[in-house]
């Protein structure tokens, strides 16, 4: 990459890190805060579902706007939404206003994330795109790791203090972007995508006809499985191995660090060597093996190591899928990244909900469900690859 490309990528990484990290700050103290306003597990679950649901509903519209109005504006507006959400969280105690803040935050994330990945596509070549996406994904993973740790430290200064810091940090990202971030000089957008405002259902129906539909399905399944896994992992460790909160925190932090390292130093190399589709086949298989092995883990340490394998696989799959969709999207980058975000959000909503229900039936059922879905996904991916090769041979 050129010096100018690296500069722009670094700016995008800073924005992604601040946005994700500022939200992560509130994670450790959210249960205690909800208890302080006489709310419990139902409210905690709705906090996740409402955010992901708003992100899902708004993602197709955000993708269109990203193509129509430019990446820079959508990144700034997305950061403003996240900032406003955090300030509301700090200022109020009403559960309904807190839910409203989550809707605003979800809309902000819907604006921000596809715009950032579309910006990466604008400033990189095909060969550079995997590297660019992996760097931005690494910044996202680093925010996930660093945010909760900072939040736990800040809670010593007061239960609501992390909310204020989160809002101020997010506001700094808004100011930073206004003065530093420049438009990416996008290619001419496809007018048919901007001709009219379409509903989310219509957008998803349209995405079925796109050449990158199968990667979108893989994104959905991966998000579904990962969120299902993450939503019950604490309960599972406590039930099976009597793990302490510290044990669980160590696992979450370690898997986050592994994700960052892999996305920074591994993804680009393996994609260059094997290609996106082959990498998908390999690491969907590795993730499926991880889910299978988790059913037989006999100790915390073994389960820890298996979790590292699963998160390593997903940390590779995420930027590879982003890159594959981007390459297949042509001049519809905003729409494609918006749909990518929408499909991911569907998984983020359905995964924890269904996993929690299945966990109450039997604690291993969420892992069995993840294994089943990954096997189906691998079969679909291989069939899609075979069909694509056959089509190329006939052309």
Tab-separated table of N, CA, C and O in Angstrom, residues 239-280:
chain	number	residue	atom	x	y	z
A	239	UNK	N	-21.583	-23.894	34.815
A	239	UNK	CA	-22.313	-25.137	35.073
A	239	UNK	C	-21.408	-26.360	34.997
A	239	UNK	O	-21.483	-27.253	35.857
A	240	UNK	N	-20.555	-26.402	34.013
A	240	UNK	CA	-19.748	-27.594	33.759
A	240	UNK	C	-18.472	-27.658	34.596
A	240	UNK	O	-18.080	-28.726	35.065
A	241	UNK	N	-17.811	-26.513	34.765
A	241	UNK	CA	-16.473	-26.518	35.359
A	241	UNK	C	-16.357	-25.620	36.582
A	241	UNK	O	-15.248	-25.418	37.101
A	242	UNK	N	-17.484	-25.064	37.049
A	242	UNK	CA	-17.484	-24.154	38.199
A	242	UNK	C	-16.486	-23.007	38.021
A	242	UNK	O	-15.772	-22.623	38.959
A	243	UNK	N	-16.438	-22.472	36.814
A	243	UNK	CA	-15.483	-21.403	36.508
A	243	UNK	C	-15.902	-20.103	37.178
A	243	UNK	O	-17.086	-19.787	37.283
A	244	UNK	N	-14.902	-19.340	37.615
A	244	UNK	CA	-15.153	-18.045	38.244
A	244	UNK	C	-15.302	-16.965	37.175
A	244	UNK	O	-14.933	-17.167	36.010
A	245	UNK	N	-15.848	-15.790	37.528
A	245	UNK	CA	-15.910	-14.676	36.577
A	245	UNK	C	-14.533	-14.327	36.001
A	245	UNK	O	-14.423	-13.951	34.836
A	246	UNK	N	-13.500	-14.467	36.831
A	246	UNK	CA	-12.145	-14.190	36.355
A	246	UNK	C	-11.744	-15.180	35.258
A	246	UNK	O	-11.134	-14.802	34.255
A	247	UNK	N	-12.092	-16.457	35.450
A	247	UNK	CA	-11.783	-17.466	34.430
A	247	UNK	C	-12.457	-17.119	33.114
A	247	UNK	O	-11.855	-17.222	32.031
A	248	UNK	N	-13.718	-16.704	33.198
A	248	UNK	CA	-14.468	-16.364	31.993
A	248	UNK	C	-13.879	-15.121	31.329
A	248	UNK	O	-13.740	-15.062	30.101
A	249	UNK	N	-13.503	-14.129	32.141
A	249	UNK	CA	-12.907	-12.903	31.606
A	249	UNK	C	-11.587	-13.199	30.895
A	249	UNK	O	-11.299	-12.630	29.837
A	250	UNK	N	-10.785	-14.076	31.479
A	250	UNK	CA	-9.512	-14.454	30.856
A	250	UNK	C	-9.750	-15.084	29.490
A	250	UNK	O	-9.048	-14.788	28.513
A	251	UNK	N	-10.765	-15.946	29.403
A	251	UNK	CA	-11.058	-16.596	28.132
A	251	UNK	C	-11.487	-15.580	27.084
A	251	UNK	O	-11.010	-15.608	25.935
A	252	UNK	N	-12.392	-14.659	27.448
A	252	UNK	CA	-12.881	-13.664	26.498
A	252	UNK	C	-11.733	-12.776	26.014
A	252	UNK	O	-11.600	-12.491	24.817
A	253	UNK	N	-10.875	-12.357	26.945
A	253	UNK	CA	-9.751	-11.490	26.581
A	253	UNK	C	-8.764	-12.225	25.681
A	253	UNK	O	-8.292	-11.678	24.668
A	254	UNK	N	-8.449	-13.468	26.034
A	254	UNK	CA	-7.478	-14.240	25.249
A	254	UNK	C	-7.973	-14.474	23.827
A	254	UNK	O	-7.205	-14.330	22.856
A	255	UNK	N	-9.249	-14.830	23.690
A	255	UNK	CA	-9.783	-15.055	22.344
A	255	UNK	C	-9.806	-13.754	21.539
A	255	UNK	O	-9.573	-13.764	20.329
A	256	UNK	N	-10.048	-12.634	22.216
A	256	UNK	CA	-10.007	-11.350	21.532
A	256	UNK	C	-8.616	-11.009	21.045
A	256	UNK	O	-8.437	-10.526	19.919
A	257	UNK	N	-7.615	-11.270	21.870
A	257	UNK	CA	-6.230	-11.001	21.483
A	257	UNK	C	-5.826	-11.876	20.304
A	257	UNK	O	-5.164	-11.415	19.357
A	258	UNK	N	-6.237	-13.145	20.338
A	258	UNK	CA	-5.950	-14.046	19.219
A	258	UNK	C	-6.573	-13.502	17.933
A	258	UNK	O	-5.936	-13.508	16.868
A	259	UNK	N	-7.800	-13.005	18.018
A	259	UNK	CA	-8.469	-12.455	16.844
A	259	UNK	C	-7.691	-11.286	16.264
A	259	UNK	O	-7.515	-11.177	15.044
A	260	UNK	N	-7.214	-10.400	17.123
A	260	UNK	CA	-6.457	-9.235	16.665
A	260	UNK	C	-5.181	-9.669	15.958
A	260	UNK	O	-4.865	-9.191	14.851
A	261	UNK	N	-4.428	-10.561	16.578
A	261	UNK	CA	-3.155	-11.021	16.008
A	261	UNK	C	-3.370	-11.680	14.654
A	261	UNK	O	-2.650	-11.411	13.673
A	262	UNK	N	-4.376	-12.538	14.585
A	262	UNK	CA	-4.650	-13.252	13.340
A	262	UNK	C	-5.041	-12.287	12.228
A	262	UNK	O	-4.562	-12.393	11.095
A	263	UNK	N	-5.908	-11.317	12.543
A	263	UNK	CA	-6.366	-10.387	11.521
A	263	UNK	C	-5.265	-9.436	11.068
A	263	UNK	O	-5.259	-8.990	9.923
A	264	UNK	N	-4.329	-9.135	11.955
A	264	UNK	CA	-3.231	-8.241	11.588
A	264	UNK	C	-2.157	-8.938	10.761
A	264	UNK	O	-1.614	-8.364	9.816
A	265	UNK	N	-1.834	-10.194	11.114
A	265	UNK	CA	-0.633	-10.817	10.559
A	265	UNK	C	-0.863	-12.098	9.761
A	265	UNK	O	0.063	-12.577	9.107
A	266	UNK	N	-2.070	-12.645	9.786
A	266	UNK	CA	-2.270	-13.964	9.174
A	266	UNK	C	-3.211	-13.922	7.979
A	266	UNK	O	-2.937	-14.549	6.957
A	267	UNK	N	-4.316	-13.179	8.090
A	267	UNK	CA	-5.373	-13.256	7.080
A	267	UNK	C	-4.861	-12.957	5.677
A	267	UNK	O	-5.094	-13.720	4.735
A	268	UNK	N	-4.161	-11.856	5.520
A	268	UNK	CA	-3.705	-11.454	4.193
A	268	UNK	C	-2.801	-12.522	3.568
A	268	UNK	O	-2.916	-12.824	2.376
A	269	UNK	N	-1.942	-13.122	4.372
A	269	UNK	CA	-1.003	-14.132	3.852
A	269	UNK	C	-1.720	-15.388	3.384
A	269	UNK	O	-1.419	-15.930	2.308
A	270	UNK	N	-2.673	-15.872	4.175
A	270	UNK	CA	-3.341	-17.121	3.778
A	270	UNK	C	-4.291	-16.891	2.610
A	270	UNK	O	-4.486	-17.795	1.789
A	271	UNK	N	-4.873	-15.686	2.512
A	271	UNK	CA	-5.743	-15.400	1.372
A	271	UNK	C	-4.916	-15.342	0.090
A	271	UNK	O	-5.326	-15.856	-0.954
A	272	UNK	N	-3.755	-14.719	0.166
A	272	UNK	CA	-2.880	-14.645	-1.013
A	272	UNK	C	-2.440	-16.037	-1.452
A	272	UNK	O	-2.301	-16.300	-2.653
A	273	UNK	N	-2.248	-16.922	-0.496
A	273	UNK	CA	-1.760	-18.260	-0.825
A	273	UNK	C	-2.865	-19.195	-1.313
A	273	UNK	O	-2.667	-19.951	-2.270
A	274	UNK	N	-4.034	-19.158	-0.663
A	274	UNK	CA	-5.078	-20.135	-0.958
A	274	UNK	C	-6.293	-19.562	-1.682
A	274	UNK	O	-7.057	-20.319	-2.278
A	275	UNK	N	-6.518	-18.246	-1.619
A	275	UNK	CA	-7.706	-17.651	-2.206
A	275	UNK	C	-8.880	-17.659	-1.236
A	275	UNK	O	-8.942	-18.505	-0.331
A	276	UNK	N	-9.812	-16.713	-1.432
A	276	UNK	CA	-10.903	-16.531	-0.466
A	276	UNK	C	-11.777	-17.767	-0.298
A	276	UNK	O	-12.094	-18.176	0.823
A	277	UNK	N	-12.180	-18.393	-1.415
A	277	UNK	CA	-13.114	-19.517	-1.322
A	277	UNK	C	-12.478	-20.704	-0.625
A	277	UNK	O	-13.108	-21.371	0.218
A	278	UNK	N	-11.230	-21.004	-0.931
A	278	UNK	CA	-10.544	-22.118	-0.264
A	278	UNK	C	-10.380	-21.853	1.232
A	278	UNK	O	-10.512	-22.767	2.055
A	279	UNK	N	-10.091	-20.600	1.586
A	279	UNK	CA	-9.971	-20.241	3.001
A	279	UNK	C	-11.311	-20.449	3.715
A	279	UNK	O	-11.364	-20.929	4.850
A	280	UNK	N	-12.410	-20.106	3.035
A	280	UNK	CA	-13.733	-20.343	3.616
A	280	UNK	C	-13.936	-21.823	3.907
A	280	UNK	O	-14.363	-22.212	5.000
